[in-house]
Every structure is written in C-alpha cells, then in structure tokens.
Short mmCIF file of C-alpha atoms in Angstrom, two decimals:
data_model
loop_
_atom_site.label_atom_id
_atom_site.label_comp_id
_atom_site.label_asym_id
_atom_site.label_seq_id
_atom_site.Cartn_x
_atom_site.Cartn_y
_atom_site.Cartn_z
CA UNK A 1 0.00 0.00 0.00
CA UNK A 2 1.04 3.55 -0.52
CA UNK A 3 2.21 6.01 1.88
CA UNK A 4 0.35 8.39 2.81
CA UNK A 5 2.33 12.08 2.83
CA UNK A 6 0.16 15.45 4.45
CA UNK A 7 3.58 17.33 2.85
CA UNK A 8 4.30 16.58 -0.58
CA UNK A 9 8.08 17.20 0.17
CA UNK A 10 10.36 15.49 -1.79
CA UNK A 11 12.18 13.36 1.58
CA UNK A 12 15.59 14.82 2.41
CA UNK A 13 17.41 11.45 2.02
CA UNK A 14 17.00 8.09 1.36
CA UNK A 15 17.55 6.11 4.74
CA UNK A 16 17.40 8.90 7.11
CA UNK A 17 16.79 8.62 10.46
CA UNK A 18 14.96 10.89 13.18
CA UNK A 19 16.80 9.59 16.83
CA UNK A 20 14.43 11.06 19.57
CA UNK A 21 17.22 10.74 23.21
CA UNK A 22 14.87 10.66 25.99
CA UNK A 23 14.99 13.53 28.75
CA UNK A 24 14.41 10.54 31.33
CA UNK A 25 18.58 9.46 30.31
CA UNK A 26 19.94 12.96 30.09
CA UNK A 27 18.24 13.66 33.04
CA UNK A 28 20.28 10.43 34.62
CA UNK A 29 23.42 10.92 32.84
CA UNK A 30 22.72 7.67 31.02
CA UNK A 31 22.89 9.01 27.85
CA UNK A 32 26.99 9.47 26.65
CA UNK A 33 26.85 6.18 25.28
CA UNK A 34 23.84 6.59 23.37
CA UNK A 35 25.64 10.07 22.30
CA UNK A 36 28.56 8.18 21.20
CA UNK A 37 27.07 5.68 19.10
CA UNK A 38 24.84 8.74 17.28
CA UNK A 39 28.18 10.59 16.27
CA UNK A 40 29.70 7.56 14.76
CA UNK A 41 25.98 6.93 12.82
CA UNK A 42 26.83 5.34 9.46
CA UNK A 43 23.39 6.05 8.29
CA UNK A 44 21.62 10.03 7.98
CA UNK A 45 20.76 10.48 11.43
CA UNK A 46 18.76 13.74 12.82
CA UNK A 47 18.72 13.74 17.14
CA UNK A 48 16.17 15.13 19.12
CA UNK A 49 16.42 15.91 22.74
CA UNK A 50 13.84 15.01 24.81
CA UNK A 51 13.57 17.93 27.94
CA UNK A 52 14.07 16.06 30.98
CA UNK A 53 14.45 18.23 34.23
CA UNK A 54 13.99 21.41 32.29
CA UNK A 55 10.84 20.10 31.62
CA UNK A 56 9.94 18.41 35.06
CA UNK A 57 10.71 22.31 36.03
CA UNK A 58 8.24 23.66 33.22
CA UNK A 59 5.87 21.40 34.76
CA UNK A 60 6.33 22.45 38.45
CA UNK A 61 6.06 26.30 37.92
CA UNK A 62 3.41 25.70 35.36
CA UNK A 63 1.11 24.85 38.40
CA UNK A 64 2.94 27.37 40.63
CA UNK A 65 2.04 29.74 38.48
CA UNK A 66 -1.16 28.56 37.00
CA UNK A 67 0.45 29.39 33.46
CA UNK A 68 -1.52 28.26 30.56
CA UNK A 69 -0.99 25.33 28.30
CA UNK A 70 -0.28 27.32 25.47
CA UNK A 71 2.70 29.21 27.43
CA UNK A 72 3.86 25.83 29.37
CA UNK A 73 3.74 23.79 25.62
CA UNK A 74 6.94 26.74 24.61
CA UNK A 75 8.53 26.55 27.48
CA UNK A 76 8.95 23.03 27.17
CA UNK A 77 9.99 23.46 23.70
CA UNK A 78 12.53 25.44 24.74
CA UNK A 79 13.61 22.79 27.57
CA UNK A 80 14.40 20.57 24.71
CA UNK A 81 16.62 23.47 23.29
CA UNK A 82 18.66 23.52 26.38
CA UNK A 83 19.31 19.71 26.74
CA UNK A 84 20.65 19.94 22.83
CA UNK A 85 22.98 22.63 23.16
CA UNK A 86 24.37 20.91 26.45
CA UNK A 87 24.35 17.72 24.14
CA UNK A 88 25.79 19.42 20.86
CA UNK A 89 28.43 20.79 23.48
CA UNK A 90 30.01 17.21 24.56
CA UNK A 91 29.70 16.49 21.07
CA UNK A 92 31.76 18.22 18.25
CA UNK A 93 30.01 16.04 15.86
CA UNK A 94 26.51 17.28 16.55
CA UNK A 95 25.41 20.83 14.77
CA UNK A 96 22.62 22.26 15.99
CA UNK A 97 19.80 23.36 13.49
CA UNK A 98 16.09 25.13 13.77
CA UNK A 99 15.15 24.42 10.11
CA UNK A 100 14.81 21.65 7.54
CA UNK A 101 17.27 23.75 4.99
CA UNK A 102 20.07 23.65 8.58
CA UNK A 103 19.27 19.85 8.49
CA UNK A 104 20.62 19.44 5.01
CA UNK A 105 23.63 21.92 5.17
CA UNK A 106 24.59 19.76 8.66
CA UNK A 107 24.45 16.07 6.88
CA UNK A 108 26.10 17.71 3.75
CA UNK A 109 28.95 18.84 5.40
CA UNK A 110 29.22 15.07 7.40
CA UNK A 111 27.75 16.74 11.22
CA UNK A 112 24.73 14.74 13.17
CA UNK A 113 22.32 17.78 12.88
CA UNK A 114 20.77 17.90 16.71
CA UNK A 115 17.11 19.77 16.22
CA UNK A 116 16.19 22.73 17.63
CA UNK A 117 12.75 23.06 17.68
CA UNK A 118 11.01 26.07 18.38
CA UNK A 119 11.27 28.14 15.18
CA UNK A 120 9.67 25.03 12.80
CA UNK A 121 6.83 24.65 15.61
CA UNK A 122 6.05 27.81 16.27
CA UNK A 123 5.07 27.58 12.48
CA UNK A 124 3.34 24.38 12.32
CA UNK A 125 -0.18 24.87 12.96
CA UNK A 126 -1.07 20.93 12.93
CA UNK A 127 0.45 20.49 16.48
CA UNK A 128 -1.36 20.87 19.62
CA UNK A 129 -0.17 23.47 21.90
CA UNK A 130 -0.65 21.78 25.59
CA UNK A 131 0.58 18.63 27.00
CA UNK A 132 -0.60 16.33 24.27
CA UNK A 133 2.47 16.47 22.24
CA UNK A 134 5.74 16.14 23.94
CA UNK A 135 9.28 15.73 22.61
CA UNK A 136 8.68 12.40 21.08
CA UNK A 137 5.08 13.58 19.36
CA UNK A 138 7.39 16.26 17.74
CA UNK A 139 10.50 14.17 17.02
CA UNK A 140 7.48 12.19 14.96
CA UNK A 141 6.24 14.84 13.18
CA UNK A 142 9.87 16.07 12.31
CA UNK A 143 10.25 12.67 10.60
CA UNK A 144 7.24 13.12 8.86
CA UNK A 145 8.56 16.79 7.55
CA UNK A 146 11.12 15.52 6.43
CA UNK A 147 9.80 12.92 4.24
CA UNK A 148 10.48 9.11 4.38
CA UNK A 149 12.40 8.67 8.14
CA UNK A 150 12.45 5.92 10.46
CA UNK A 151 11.81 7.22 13.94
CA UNK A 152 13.98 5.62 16.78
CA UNK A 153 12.72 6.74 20.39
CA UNK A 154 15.43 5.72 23.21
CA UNK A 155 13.75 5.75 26.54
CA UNK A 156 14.74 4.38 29.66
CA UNK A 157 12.02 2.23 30.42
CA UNK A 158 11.59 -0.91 28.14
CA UNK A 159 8.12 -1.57 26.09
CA UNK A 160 6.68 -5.15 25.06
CA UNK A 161 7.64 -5.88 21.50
CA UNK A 162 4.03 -6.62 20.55
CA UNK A 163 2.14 -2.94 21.70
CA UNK A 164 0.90 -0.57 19.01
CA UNK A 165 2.07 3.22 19.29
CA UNK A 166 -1.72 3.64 20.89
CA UNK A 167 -1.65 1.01 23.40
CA UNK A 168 2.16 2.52 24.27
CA UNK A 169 0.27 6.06 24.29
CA UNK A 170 -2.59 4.84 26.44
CA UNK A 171 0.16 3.79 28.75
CA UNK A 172 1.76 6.85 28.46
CA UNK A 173 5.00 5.46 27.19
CA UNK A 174 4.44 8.02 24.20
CA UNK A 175 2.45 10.99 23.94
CA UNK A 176 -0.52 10.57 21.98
CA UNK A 177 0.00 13.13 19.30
CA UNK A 178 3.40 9.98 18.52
CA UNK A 179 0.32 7.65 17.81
CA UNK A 180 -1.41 9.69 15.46
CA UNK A 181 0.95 11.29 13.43
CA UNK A 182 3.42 7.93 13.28
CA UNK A 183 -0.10 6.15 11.87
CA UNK A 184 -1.20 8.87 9.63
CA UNK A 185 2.43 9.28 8.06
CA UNK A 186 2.55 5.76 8.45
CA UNK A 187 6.54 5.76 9.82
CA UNK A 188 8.41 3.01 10.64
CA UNK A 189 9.40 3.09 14.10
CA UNK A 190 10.79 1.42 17.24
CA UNK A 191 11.73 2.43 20.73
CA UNK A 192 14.93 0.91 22.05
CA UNK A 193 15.25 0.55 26.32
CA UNK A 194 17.31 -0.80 28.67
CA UNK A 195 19.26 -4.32 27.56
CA UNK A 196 18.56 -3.20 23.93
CA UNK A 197 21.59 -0.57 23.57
CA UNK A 198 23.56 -3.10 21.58
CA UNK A 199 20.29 -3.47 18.69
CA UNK A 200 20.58 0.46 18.66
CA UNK A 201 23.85 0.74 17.98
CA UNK A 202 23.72 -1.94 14.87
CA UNK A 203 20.87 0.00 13.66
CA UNK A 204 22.57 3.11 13.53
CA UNK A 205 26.34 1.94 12.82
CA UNK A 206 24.93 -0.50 10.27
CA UNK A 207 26.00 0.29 6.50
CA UNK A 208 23.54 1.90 4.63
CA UNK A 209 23.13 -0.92 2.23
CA UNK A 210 22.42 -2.98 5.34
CA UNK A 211 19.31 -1.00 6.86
CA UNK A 212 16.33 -2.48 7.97
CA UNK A 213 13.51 -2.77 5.92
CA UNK A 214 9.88 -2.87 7.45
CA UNK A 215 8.43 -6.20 8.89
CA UNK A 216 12.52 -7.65 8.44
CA UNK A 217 15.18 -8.39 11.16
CA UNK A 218 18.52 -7.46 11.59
CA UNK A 219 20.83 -8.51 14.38
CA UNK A 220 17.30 -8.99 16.40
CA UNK A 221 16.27 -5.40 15.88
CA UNK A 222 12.97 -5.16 14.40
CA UNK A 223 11.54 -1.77 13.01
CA UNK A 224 7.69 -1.23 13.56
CA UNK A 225 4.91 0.24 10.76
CA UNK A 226 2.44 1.99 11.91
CA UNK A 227 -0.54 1.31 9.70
CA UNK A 228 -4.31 1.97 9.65
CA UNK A 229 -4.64 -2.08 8.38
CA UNK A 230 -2.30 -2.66 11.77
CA UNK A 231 -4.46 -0.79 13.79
CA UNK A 232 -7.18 -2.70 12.57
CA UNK A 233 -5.54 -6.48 13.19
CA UNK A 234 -5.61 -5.24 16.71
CA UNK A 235 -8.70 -3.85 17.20
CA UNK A 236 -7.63 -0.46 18.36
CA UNK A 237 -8.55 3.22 17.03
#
C-alpha cells in the first residue's frame, strides 16, 4: 500500500533517520553512550532531545504559576533546546539546526544535525499546543517533515515488542500526538530501552546498504509500521 504524505516534500534522504534521546537518560546521565554511538551513525541520522528536568521544572512552575498550556507547551519546547545545546556541546560532531534547509547543510557537510525546535513549531499549525504532544510527538512529526524517516525513540524504560504506538500512548510510554501522526504518516518506528543498547547501535552503525527494511530483522532489531490495516488487526482506534 502507498504512503500516505500530508507534505508533498520530496524526503531529504534516502535512509534517514529521526533519533528522539529521551529527557528521562539525560536527566540520569545515562545518555553518553547513546551520544557516542549517534556521532559515529553510518546512516543520515537527525537527534532530538527530549527535555528532561527542564521540563519536570516547566511542569512544576506551570502549576505554581497557574500558566496556561499554550505558554507551558513553549517553554517546554525550549527545555528541549537547552538539553541539545548541552548535548551538541560534549559532542563536536553534533550541529545544531532550527530548520529543515540547517538539516541538510549539517548532513552535507558530514555533522549529526541535533534539532532545535522552536522556530519550525512555532510555524506548524497541525500540532497541539498543551501537554498532548511532547518531545517524542514532535521528534514524529519532524520525521514526517522531512519525508520518508524511520523514527527511533530511546527511553529508559523498556516496552513489550508486541504494543501498538496507541496502546504505548494509552500507557503513556508516548504521547498521543506519537500515535497519530506515526499512523497517519505511516513511519516506521521502534523504541529501544534498557538491555537493547547493543540493537541500537547496529541500527545506527549498520552500513547503509544494510538497513532495515519494514516487517525484516537485523541482528534482532525489528523496526515497527504503523498502519491503519495494523491498527485494525488489533482492534484499536
């Protein structure tokens, strides 16, 4: 079946790759090695930075404050700025960028572009502006901006192979803006926990030749679909 697109660009490369770092391991410190293996990415790779205790902070003087959704939902965006630049700063590889034009100047010039988001959401009007999209509902929607991108969430909690991006977003292991917009752009996805950092790294360091395709293996690492027919097999909407 064919995809989908709500943009009709043409995608930025074949076999890129949108890497969404959960706040949860910056927060920890758990995330060099994850850092590590995304500067050494054999394959287009484009990180986002989840917000972690900048955005545990938005959250506390949010209801300190009793600051709107609208104001808290920038805020965080801009929590996600911070953790990149502290990430783009242990990394020489990573180049931060606010645009998709940045994002292909970074990979053309062999950098890990590390997104900052607030310009490009500030002028995307299909994204909620409240709690209902977080860093991974926007690390999905940069994939599906860009064109046709895997989307690899790293998290620090593990997820049963078998759940659908709803079930994961009823559970809120996602946000569920990440269900919709992974099923409507149908993108091929997978979130990697703890025990798994090894499948990560193969997916990432593995040549490009060598990428996964949907619904195959490689070295155990399986990359998910998200499709209306899949949503259907499992009886969820």
């Amino acid at each position: 079946m064919a995809k989908h697109r709500h943009n009709h660009r043409t995608p930025l490369s074949d076999g890129l790759t949108v890497v969404k770092l959960g706040g949860s391991l910056i927060k920890s410190g758990d995330a060099a090695a994850h850092l590590k293996v995304v500067a050494k990415a054999r394959v287009p790779v484009v990180l986002v930075a989840g917000g972690g205790a900048f955005a545990d902070e938005v959250r506390r003087l949010q209801r300190t404050l009793q600051a709107s959704d609208k104001a808290a939902h920038r805020m965080a965006i801009l929590a996600m700025h911070q953790n990149a630049l502290a990430l783009a700063d242990l990394q020489p590889e990573l180049k931060p960028v606010e645009t998709i034009a940045d994002v292909r100047l970074a990979l053309r010039s062999g950098r890990v572009p590390i997104w900052l988001p607030l310009k490009m959401c500030d002028r995307d009007r299909t994204i909620a502006r409240d709690w209902s999209i977080t860093s991974d509902g926007l690390a999905a929607r940069l994939a599906e901006r860009l064109g046709d991108c895997d989307v690899l969430v790293l998290k620090s909690r593990s997820v049963p192979a078998t759940a659908d991006a709803h079930a994961l977003a009823a559970a809120g292991v996602v946000d569920p803006s990440f269900a919709e917009i992974v099923t409507r752009a149908e993108l091929n996805w997978r979130i990697f926990g703890p025990g798994e950092e090894h499948e990560f790294a193969a997916r990432v360091l593995a040549p490009r030749q060598h990428a996964i395709h949907v619904g195959k293996a490689y070295d155990h690492s399986v990359i998910y679909r998200s499709t209306s027919r899949q949503r259907r097999a499992t009886g969820r909407r």
